[in-house]
XYZ file of C-alpha atoms in Angstrom:
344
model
C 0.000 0.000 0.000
C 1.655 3.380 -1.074
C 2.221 5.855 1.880
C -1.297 8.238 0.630
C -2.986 4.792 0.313
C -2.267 4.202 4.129
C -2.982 7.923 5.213
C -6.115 7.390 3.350
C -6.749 4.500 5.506
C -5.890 6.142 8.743
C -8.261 9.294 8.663
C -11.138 6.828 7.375
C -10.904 4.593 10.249
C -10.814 7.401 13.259
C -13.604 9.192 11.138
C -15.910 6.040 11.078
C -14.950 5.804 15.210
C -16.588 9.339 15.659
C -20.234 9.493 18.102
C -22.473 8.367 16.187
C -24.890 11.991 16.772
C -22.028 12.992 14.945
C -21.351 10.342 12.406
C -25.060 11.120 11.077
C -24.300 14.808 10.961
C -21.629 14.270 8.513
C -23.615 11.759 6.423
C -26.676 13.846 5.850
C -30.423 13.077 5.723
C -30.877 9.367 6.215
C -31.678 7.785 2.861
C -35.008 5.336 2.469
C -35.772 3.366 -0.414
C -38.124 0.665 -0.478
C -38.706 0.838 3.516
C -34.627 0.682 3.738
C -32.912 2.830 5.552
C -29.109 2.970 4.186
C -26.718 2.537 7.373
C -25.352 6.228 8.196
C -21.482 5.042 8.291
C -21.860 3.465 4.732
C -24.099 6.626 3.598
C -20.599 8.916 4.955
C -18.485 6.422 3.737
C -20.217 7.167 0.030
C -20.456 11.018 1.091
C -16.665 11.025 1.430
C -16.027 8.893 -1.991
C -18.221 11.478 -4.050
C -16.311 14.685 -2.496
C -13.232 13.265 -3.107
C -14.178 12.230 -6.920
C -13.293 8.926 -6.323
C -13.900 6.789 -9.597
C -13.318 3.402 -10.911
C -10.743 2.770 -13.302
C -11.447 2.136 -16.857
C -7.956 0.294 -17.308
C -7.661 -3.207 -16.260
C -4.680 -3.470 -14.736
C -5.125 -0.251 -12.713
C -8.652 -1.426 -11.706
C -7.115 -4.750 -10.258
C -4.625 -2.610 -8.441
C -7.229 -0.340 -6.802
C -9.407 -3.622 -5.745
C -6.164 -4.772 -4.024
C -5.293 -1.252 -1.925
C -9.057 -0.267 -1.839
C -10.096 -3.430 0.330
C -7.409 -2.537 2.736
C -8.563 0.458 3.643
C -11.933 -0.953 4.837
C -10.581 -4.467 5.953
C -10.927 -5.910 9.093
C -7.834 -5.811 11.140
C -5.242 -8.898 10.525
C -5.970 -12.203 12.701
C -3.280 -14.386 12.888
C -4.105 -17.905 11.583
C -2.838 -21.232 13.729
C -1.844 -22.392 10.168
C -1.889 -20.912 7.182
C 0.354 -21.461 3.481
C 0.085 -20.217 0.084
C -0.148 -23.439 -2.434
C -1.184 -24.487 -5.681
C -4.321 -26.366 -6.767
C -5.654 -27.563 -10.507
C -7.234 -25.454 -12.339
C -9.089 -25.856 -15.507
C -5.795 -25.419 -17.591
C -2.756 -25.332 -15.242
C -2.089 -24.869 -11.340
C -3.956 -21.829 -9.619
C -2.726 -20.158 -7.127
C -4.329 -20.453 -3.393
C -3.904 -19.235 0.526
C -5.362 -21.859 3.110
C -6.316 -20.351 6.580
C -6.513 -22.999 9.370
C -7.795 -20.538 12.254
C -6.646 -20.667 16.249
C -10.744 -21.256 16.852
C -10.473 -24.759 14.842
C -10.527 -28.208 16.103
C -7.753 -30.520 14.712
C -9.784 -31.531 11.444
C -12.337 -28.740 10.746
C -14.631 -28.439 7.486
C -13.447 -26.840 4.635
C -15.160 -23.802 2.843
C -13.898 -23.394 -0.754
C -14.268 -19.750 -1.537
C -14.078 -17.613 -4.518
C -13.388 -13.668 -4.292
C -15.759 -11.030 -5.795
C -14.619 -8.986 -8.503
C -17.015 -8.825 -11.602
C -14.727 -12.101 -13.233
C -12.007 -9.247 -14.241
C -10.220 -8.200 -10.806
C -10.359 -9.204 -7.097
C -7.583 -11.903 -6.084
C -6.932 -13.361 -2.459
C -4.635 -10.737 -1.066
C -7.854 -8.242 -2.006
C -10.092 -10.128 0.534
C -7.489 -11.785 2.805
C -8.239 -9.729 5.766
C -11.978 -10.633 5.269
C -11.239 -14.690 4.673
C -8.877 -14.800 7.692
C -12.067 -13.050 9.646
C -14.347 -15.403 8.270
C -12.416 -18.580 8.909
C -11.997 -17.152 12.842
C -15.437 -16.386 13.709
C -16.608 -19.869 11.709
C -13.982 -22.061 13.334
C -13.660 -23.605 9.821
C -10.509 -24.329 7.449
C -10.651 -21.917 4.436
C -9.090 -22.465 1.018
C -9.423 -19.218 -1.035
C -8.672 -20.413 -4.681
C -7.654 -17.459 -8.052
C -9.025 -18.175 -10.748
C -8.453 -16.564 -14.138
C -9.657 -13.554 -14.617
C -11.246 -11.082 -17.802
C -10.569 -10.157 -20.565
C -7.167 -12.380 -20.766
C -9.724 -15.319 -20.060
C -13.510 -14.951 -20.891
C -16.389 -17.398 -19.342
C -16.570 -20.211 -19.428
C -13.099 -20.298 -17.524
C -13.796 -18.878 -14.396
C -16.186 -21.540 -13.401
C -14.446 -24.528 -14.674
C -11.563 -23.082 -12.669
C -13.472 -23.414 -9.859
C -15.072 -27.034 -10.011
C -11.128 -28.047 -10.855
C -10.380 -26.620 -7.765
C -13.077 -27.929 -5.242
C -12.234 -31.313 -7.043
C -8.898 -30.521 -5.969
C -9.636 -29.887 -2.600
C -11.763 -32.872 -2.140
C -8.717 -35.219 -3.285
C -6.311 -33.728 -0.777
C -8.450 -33.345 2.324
C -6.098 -35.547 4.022
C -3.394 -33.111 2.730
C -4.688 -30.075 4.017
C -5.363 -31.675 7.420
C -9.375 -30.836 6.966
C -12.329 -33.097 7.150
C -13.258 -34.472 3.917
C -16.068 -35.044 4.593
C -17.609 -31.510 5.525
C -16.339 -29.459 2.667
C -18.695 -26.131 0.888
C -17.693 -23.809 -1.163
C -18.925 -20.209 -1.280
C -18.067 -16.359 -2.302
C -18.991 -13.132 -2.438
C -20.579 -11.472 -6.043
C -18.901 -13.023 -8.707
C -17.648 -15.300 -6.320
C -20.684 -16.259 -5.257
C -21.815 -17.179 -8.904
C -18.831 -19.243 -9.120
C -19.840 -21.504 -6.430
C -23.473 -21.520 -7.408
C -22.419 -23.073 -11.090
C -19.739 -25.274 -9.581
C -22.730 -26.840 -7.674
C -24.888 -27.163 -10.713
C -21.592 -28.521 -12.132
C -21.644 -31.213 -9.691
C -25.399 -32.537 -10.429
C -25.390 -32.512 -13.869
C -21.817 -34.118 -13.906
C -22.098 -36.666 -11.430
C -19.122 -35.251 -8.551
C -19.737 -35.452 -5.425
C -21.977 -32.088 -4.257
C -20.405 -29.465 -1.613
C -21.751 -30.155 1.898
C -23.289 -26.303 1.892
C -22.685 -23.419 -0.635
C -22.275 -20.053 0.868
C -23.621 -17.055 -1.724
C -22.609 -13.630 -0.059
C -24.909 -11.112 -2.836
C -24.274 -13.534 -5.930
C -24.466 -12.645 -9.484
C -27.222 -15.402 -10.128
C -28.645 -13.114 -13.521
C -26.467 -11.422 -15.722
C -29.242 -10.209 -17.827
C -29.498 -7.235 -15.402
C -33.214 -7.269 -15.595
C -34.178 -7.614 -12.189
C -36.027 -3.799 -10.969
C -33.208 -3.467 -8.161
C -30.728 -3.087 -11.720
C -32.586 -0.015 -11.924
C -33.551 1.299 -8.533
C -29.982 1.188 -7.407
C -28.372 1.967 -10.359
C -26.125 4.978 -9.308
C -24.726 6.137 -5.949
C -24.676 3.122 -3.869
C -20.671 1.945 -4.932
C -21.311 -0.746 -7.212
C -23.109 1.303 -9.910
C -24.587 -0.574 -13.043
C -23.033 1.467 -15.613
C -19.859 -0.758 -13.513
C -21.957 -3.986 -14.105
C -22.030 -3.595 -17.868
C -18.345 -3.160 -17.948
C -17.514 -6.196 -15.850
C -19.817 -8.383 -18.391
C -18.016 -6.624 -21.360
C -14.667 -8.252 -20.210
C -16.245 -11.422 -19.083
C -18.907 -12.875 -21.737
C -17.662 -13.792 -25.318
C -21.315 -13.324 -27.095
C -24.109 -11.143 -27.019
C -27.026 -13.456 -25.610
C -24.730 -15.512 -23.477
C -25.912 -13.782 -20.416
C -28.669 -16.073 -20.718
C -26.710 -19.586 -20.377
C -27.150 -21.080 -17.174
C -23.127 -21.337 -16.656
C -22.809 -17.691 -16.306
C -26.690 -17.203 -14.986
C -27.017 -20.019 -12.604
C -30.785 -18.496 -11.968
C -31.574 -19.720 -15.899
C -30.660 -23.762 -14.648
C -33.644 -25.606 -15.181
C -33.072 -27.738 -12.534
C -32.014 -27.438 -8.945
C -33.116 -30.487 -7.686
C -29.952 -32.531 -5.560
C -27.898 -29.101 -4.885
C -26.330 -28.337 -1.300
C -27.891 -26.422 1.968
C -27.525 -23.246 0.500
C -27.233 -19.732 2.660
C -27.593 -16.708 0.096
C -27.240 -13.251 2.144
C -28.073 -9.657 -0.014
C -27.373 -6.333 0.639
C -30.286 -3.613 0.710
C -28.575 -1.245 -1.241
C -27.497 -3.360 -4.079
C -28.081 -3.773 -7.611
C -27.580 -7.600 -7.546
C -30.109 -7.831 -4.540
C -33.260 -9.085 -6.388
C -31.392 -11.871 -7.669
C -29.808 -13.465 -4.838
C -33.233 -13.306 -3.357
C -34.612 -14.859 -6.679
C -32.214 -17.766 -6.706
C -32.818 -18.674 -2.799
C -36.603 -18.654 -4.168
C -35.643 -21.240 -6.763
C -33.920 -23.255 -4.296
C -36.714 -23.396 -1.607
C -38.890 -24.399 -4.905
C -37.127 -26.720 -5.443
C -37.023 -28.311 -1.743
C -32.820 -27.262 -1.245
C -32.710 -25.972 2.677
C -32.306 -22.632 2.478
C -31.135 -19.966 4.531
C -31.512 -16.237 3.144
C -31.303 -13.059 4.688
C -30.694 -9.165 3.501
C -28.973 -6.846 5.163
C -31.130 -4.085 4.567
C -28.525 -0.835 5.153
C -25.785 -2.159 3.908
C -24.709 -1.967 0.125
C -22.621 -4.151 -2.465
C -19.023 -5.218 -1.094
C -19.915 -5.240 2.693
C -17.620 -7.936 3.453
C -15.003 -6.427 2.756
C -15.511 -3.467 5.180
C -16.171 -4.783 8.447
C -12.765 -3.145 9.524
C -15.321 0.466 9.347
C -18.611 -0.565 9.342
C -19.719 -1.974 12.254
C -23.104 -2.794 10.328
C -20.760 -5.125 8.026
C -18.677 -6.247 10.941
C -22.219 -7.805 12.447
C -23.415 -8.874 9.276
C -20.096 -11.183 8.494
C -20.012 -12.257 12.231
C -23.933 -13.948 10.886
C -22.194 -15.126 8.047
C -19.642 -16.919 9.915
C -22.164 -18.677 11.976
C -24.002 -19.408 8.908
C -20.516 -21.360 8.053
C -20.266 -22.877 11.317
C -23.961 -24.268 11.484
C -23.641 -25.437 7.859
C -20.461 -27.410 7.707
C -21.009 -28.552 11.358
């Protein structure tokens, strides 16, 4: 992180510690949409973002850099792991790079959650949502393996996905290895992390591998069609704006029209019959929100045990910024227990 990156970081973090009489000062008239009422530090923490002109990159490589630093800024604070190594695991074509966190809370073989970083398929990588992972694997007691997979434009869909089953495959194959419990292994992210492990469990089904214990879907991409109404309500000002959307599916889908096949839309499967315990958890502010809650709607159709919540003030990224938010900080302690209950 670059010295202005970390002074950045600094004044954000005792600014977010201010009273909260104060903190709601600062962030304005509270904001309601849809009987939601956006969470004052995240409304300042977007206050702050517009004054300063604060922008997403257009350039890919500067883009992935910003995810990296940006995270930081927001992150929780670093927990020490009882064990933790970087390794290599298959990937569709090749070796993929991977961080395993084996948390001081764990028993001597604890589950396994597979997860897959957020990004929009074209940045995001494990150092951009290490501090979250290593708060995630504390607070669940659970082993996680947090798996790269190629990324947009260099590598369009389907590869991202078929990374992913390689890698839970992988996984499976050297529980032993990792010193986790083969038998109590799920896989889950956050946005298009959270797609990733939806299709990998679709991938299992229709392929005949052995399905993920549970499947953890923190605001998933589920339809990249874009046509659900909170695509439209949410559009602009709440950080993850769709005119951002569009871009992300520019770098990642090969053909207009493929937005439509289930392997980049796991909401367009046509069956979902056999998948895992699934817990899907949306954001209130989000543009994706409307289609987590559609898929968890598919899944209770379709008799998969569901657990689905929103997180009314908070917006898309949260988990990321529980080192700020202590909205986000509550909301990821849920999600941990979600883990915990899950792969118990």
């Amino acid at each position: 992180m670059s010295i202005a990156a970390k002074l950045r970081e600094r004044a954000l973090r005792r600014i977010m510690k201010l009273p909260k009489s104060v903190l709601h000062r600062l962030a304005g008239p509270r904001m309601t949409i849809d009987e939601r009422t956006l969470d004052p530090q995240i409304q300042l923490l977007l206050t702050i973002a517009r004054v300063l002109g604060i922008r997403d990159s257009d350039d890919v490589a500067n883009s992935r850099r910003s995810m990296d630093e940006d995270t930081q800024a927001v992150a929780p604070l670093f927990i020490a792991q009882e064990r933790e190594r970087d390794l290599f695991v298959d990937g569709a074509a090749g070796k993929r790079a991977a961080r395993l966190y084996v948390p001081t809370t764990a028993n001597a073989k604890p589950p396994l959650l597979v997860f897959f970083h957020g990004g929009g398929f074209a940045v995001g990588s494990i150092e951009s949502h290490d501090a979250a992972v290593r708060e995630l694997a504390h607070e669940s007691a659970c082993a996680v393996l947090s798996v790269d997979y190629r990324l947009a434009p260099e590598h369009k869909a389907p590869t991202a996905p078929e990374d992913g089953l390689a890698a839970y495959l992988w996984a499976r194959a050297h529980a032993d290895d990792l010193g986790v419990d083969g038998e109590r292994i799920g896989v889950g992210g956050d946005s298009a992390g959270g797609n990733l492990a939806a299709v990998l469990s679709h991938h299992c089904v229709e392929r005949g591998h052995r399905i993920p214990e549970a499947q953890i879907l923190i605001y998933p991409a589920t339809d990249l069609t874009c046509a659900m109404p909170s695509h439209r309500t949410y559009a602009t000002g709440f950080l993850l704006e769709e005119e951002r959307v569009k871009w992300y599916l520019a770098k990642y889908l090969r053909y207009d029209g493929e937005e439509r096949e289930p392997y980049v839309s796991p909401l367009f499967y046509e069956r979902f019959a056999g998948l895992p315990r699934t817990v899907v958890v949306t954001a209130g502010f989000d543009v994706l929100r409307d289609e987590g809650m559609a898929y968890a709607e598919r899944l209770r159709d379709a008799g998969i045990q569901v657990t689905s919540r929103c997180e009314h003030g908070l917006v898309h990224g949260f988990f990321n910024m529980s080192g700020v938010i202590d909205a986000a900080r509550e909301a990821n302690f849920r999600i941990a227990a979600d883990v915990k209950s899950a792969l118990a």
